[in-house]
């Protein structure tokens, strides 16, 4: 019997509703909004990217129709980059402590504060 792999947690600097661009894989170049961050598996679900087909059985109790449903699959966080709002290009992320004591995310390309 195969043993389950333990996933090393990475530092995920992305948050829900961030605009990201896929940098590798079959959907490279596509952009979308982060719908969900799965920190324990180092993955994100991006809107409109990485579709998979799920075969579902009908369940009248839950009002679920059967058939083939398409939905977004999780993508590894190393395969996406945040898109900066200032120059509309992808950027890496850094952290900075502001004068009022808040810790915010900063675009390394432009120096723009990403957290409002």
mmCIF file of C-alpha atoms in Angstrom:
data_model
loop_
_atom_site.group_PDB
_atom_site.id
_atom_site.type_symbol
_atom_site.label_atom_id
_atom_site.label_comp_id
_atom_site.label_asym_id
_atom_site.label_seq_id
_atom_site.Cartn_x
_atom_site.Cartn_y
_atom_site.Cartn_z
ATOM 1 C CA UNK A 1 0.000 0.000 0.000
ATOM 2 C CA UNK A 2 1.388 3.418 -0.940
ATOM 3 C CA UNK A 3 2.142 5.863 1.813
ATOM 4 C CA UNK A 4 0.574 9.319 1.631
ATOM 5 C CA UNK A 5 3.082 12.056 0.811
ATOM 6 C CA UNK A 6 3.446 14.800 3.348
ATOM 7 C CA UNK A 7 3.455 18.239 1.778
ATOM 8 C CA UNK A 8 6.043 20.751 2.964
ATOM 9 C CA UNK A 9 4.202 23.988 3.711
ATOM 10 C CA UNK A 10 5.356 26.970 1.646
ATOM 11 C CA UNK A 11 5.020 30.638 2.431
ATOM 12 C CA UNK A 12 1.943 31.580 0.387
ATOM 13 C CA UNK A 13 1.777 35.314 -0.148
ATOM 14 C CA UNK A 14 -1.414 35.230 -2.209
ATOM 15 C CA UNK A 15 -4.849 36.045 -0.853
ATOM 16 C CA UNK A 16 -8.418 35.563 -1.999
ATOM 17 C CA UNK A 17 -9.497 38.011 -4.764
ATOM 18 C CA UNK A 18 -5.898 38.677 -5.921
ATOM 19 C CA UNK A 19 -5.458 38.903 -9.702
ATOM 20 C CA UNK A 20 -2.883 36.318 -10.770
ATOM 21 C CA UNK A 21 -1.328 35.100 -14.019
ATOM 22 C CA UNK A 22 -0.475 31.456 -14.711
ATOM 23 C CA UNK A 23 3.217 31.187 -15.646
ATOM 24 C CA UNK A 24 3.515 27.490 -16.556
ATOM 25 C CA UNK A 25 1.410 24.568 -17.699
ATOM 26 C CA UNK A 26 -1.319 24.252 -20.286
ATOM 27 C CA UNK A 27 -3.006 27.483 -19.130
ATOM 28 C CA UNK A 28 0.163 29.615 -19.176
ATOM 29 C CA UNK A 29 -0.593 33.276 -19.828
ATOM 30 C CA UNK A 30 -4.175 33.151 -18.570
ATOM 31 C CA UNK A 31 -5.270 35.506 -15.822
ATOM 32 C CA UNK A 32 -7.900 35.102 -13.176
ATOM 33 C CA UNK A 33 -8.988 35.928 -9.668
ATOM 34 C CA UNK A 34 -7.986 33.697 -6.747
ATOM 35 C CA UNK A 35 -11.153 32.006 -5.481
ATOM 36 C CA UNK A 36 -9.603 29.940 -2.701
ATOM 37 C CA UNK A 37 -6.184 29.412 -1.107
ATOM 38 C CA UNK A 38 -5.476 25.851 0.117
ATOM 39 C CA UNK A 39 -2.493 26.426 2.409
ATOM 40 C CA UNK A 40 -2.027 22.837 3.603
ATOM 41 C CA UNK A 41 -1.540 21.645 -0.011
ATOM 42 C CA UNK A 42 0.279 24.777 -1.343
ATOM 43 C CA UNK A 43 -2.400 25.305 -3.978
ATOM 44 C CA UNK A 44 -4.793 27.996 -5.190
ATOM 45 C CA UNK A 45 -8.019 27.824 -7.192
ATOM 46 C CA UNK A 46 -8.059 30.455 -9.945
ATOM 47 C CA UNK A 47 -11.262 31.559 -11.674
ATOM 48 C CA UNK A 48 -11.463 30.366 -15.292
ATOM 49 C CA UNK A 49 -8.169 28.426 -15.216
ATOM 50 C CA UNK A 50 -7.405 24.693 -15.061
ATOM 51 C CA UNK A 51 -10.807 23.169 -15.765
ATOM 52 C CA UNK A 52 -11.461 19.504 -14.979
ATOM 53 C CA UNK A 53 -14.521 17.360 -15.624
ATOM 54 C CA UNK A 54 -16.285 15.682 -12.696
ATOM 55 C CA UNK A 55 -18.754 12.842 -13.231
ATOM 56 C CA UNK A 56 -21.505 13.297 -10.652
ATOM 57 C CA UNK A 57 -24.390 11.032 -9.732
ATOM 58 C CA UNK A 58 -27.811 12.633 -9.360
ATOM 59 C CA UNK A 59 -28.869 13.228 -5.751
ATOM 60 C CA UNK A 60 -32.492 14.365 -5.398
ATOM 61 C CA UNK A 61 -32.107 15.034 -1.649
ATOM 62 C CA UNK A 62 -29.447 17.701 -2.256
ATOM 63 C CA UNK A 63 -31.073 18.848 -5.520
ATOM 64 C CA UNK A 64 -27.981 17.871 -7.576
ATOM 65 C CA UNK A 65 -28.407 16.968 -11.218
ATOM 66 C CA UNK A 66 -26.245 14.165 -12.509
ATOM 67 C CA UNK A 67 -23.894 14.343 -15.467
ATOM 68 C CA UNK A 68 -20.501 15.768 -16.319
ATOM 69 C CA UNK A 69 -19.715 19.017 -14.518
ATOM 70 C CA UNK A 70 -16.740 21.271 -15.298
ATOM 71 C CA UNK A 71 -14.994 23.151 -12.502
ATOM 72 C CA UNK A 72 -11.651 24.731 -11.674
ATOM 73 C CA UNK A 73 -8.913 22.473 -10.307
ATOM 74 C CA UNK A 74 -6.321 23.618 -7.755
ATOM 75 C CA UNK A 75 -3.013 24.881 -9.210
ATOM 76 C CA UNK A 76 0.293 24.787 -7.356
ATOM 77 C CA UNK A 77 1.198 28.201 -5.973
ATOM 78 C CA UNK A 78 4.602 28.147 -7.716
ATOM 79 C CA UNK A 79 2.844 28.191 -11.097
ATOM 80 C CA UNK A 80 1.087 31.545 -10.588
ATOM 81 C CA UNK A 81 2.313 35.107 -10.045
ATOM 82 C CA UNK A 82 0.480 38.138 -8.749
ATOM 83 C CA UNK A 83 -0.405 40.866 -11.272
ATOM 84 C CA UNK A 84 0.408 44.388 -10.116
ATOM 85 C CA UNK A 85 -2.497 46.827 -10.409
ATOM 86 C CA UNK A 86 -0.224 49.758 -11.211
ATOM 87 C CA UNK A 87 1.489 48.565 -14.422
ATOM 88 C CA UNK A 88 -0.650 45.446 -15.180
ATOM 89 C CA UNK A 89 2.410 43.157 -15.225
ATOM 90 C CA UNK A 90 3.208 40.171 -13.049
ATOM 91 C CA UNK A 91 5.396 40.786 -10.033
ATOM 92 C CA UNK A 92 6.967 39.147 -7.030
ATOM 93 C CA UNK A 93 5.785 40.033 -3.546
ATOM 94 C CA UNK A 94 7.650 41.348 -0.521
ATOM 95 C CA UNK A 95 6.550 42.457 2.941
ATOM 96 C CA UNK A 96 7.096 45.824 4.560
ATOM 97 C CA UNK A 97 6.146 47.350 7.896
ATOM 98 C CA UNK A 98 4.579 50.795 7.509
ATOM 99 C CA UNK A 99 5.036 53.718 9.874
ATOM 100 C CA UNK A 100 1.731 52.989 11.620
ATOM 101 C CA UNK A 101 2.904 49.434 12.417
ATOM 102 C CA UNK A 102 0.888 47.562 9.765
ATOM 103 C CA UNK A 103 2.621 44.758 7.855
ATOM 104 C CA UNK A 104 1.635 44.993 4.180
ATOM 105 C CA UNK A 105 2.473 43.223 0.924
ATOM 106 C CA UNK A 106 4.541 45.264 -1.541
ATOM 107 C CA UNK A 107 5.174 44.771 -5.271
ATOM 108 C CA UNK A 108 8.893 44.269 -5.873
ATOM 109 C CA UNK A 109 8.614 45.644 -9.421
ATOM 110 C CA UNK A 110 6.948 48.972 -8.627
ATOM 111 C CA UNK A 111 7.095 49.332 -4.843
ATOM 112 C CA UNK A 112 3.289 49.669 -4.792
ATOM 113 C CA UNK A 113 1.491 48.656 -1.567
ATOM 114 C CA UNK A 114 -0.844 45.784 -2.497
ATOM 115 C CA UNK A 115 -2.887 45.665 0.724
ATOM 116 C CA UNK A 116 -5.287 48.512 1.305
#
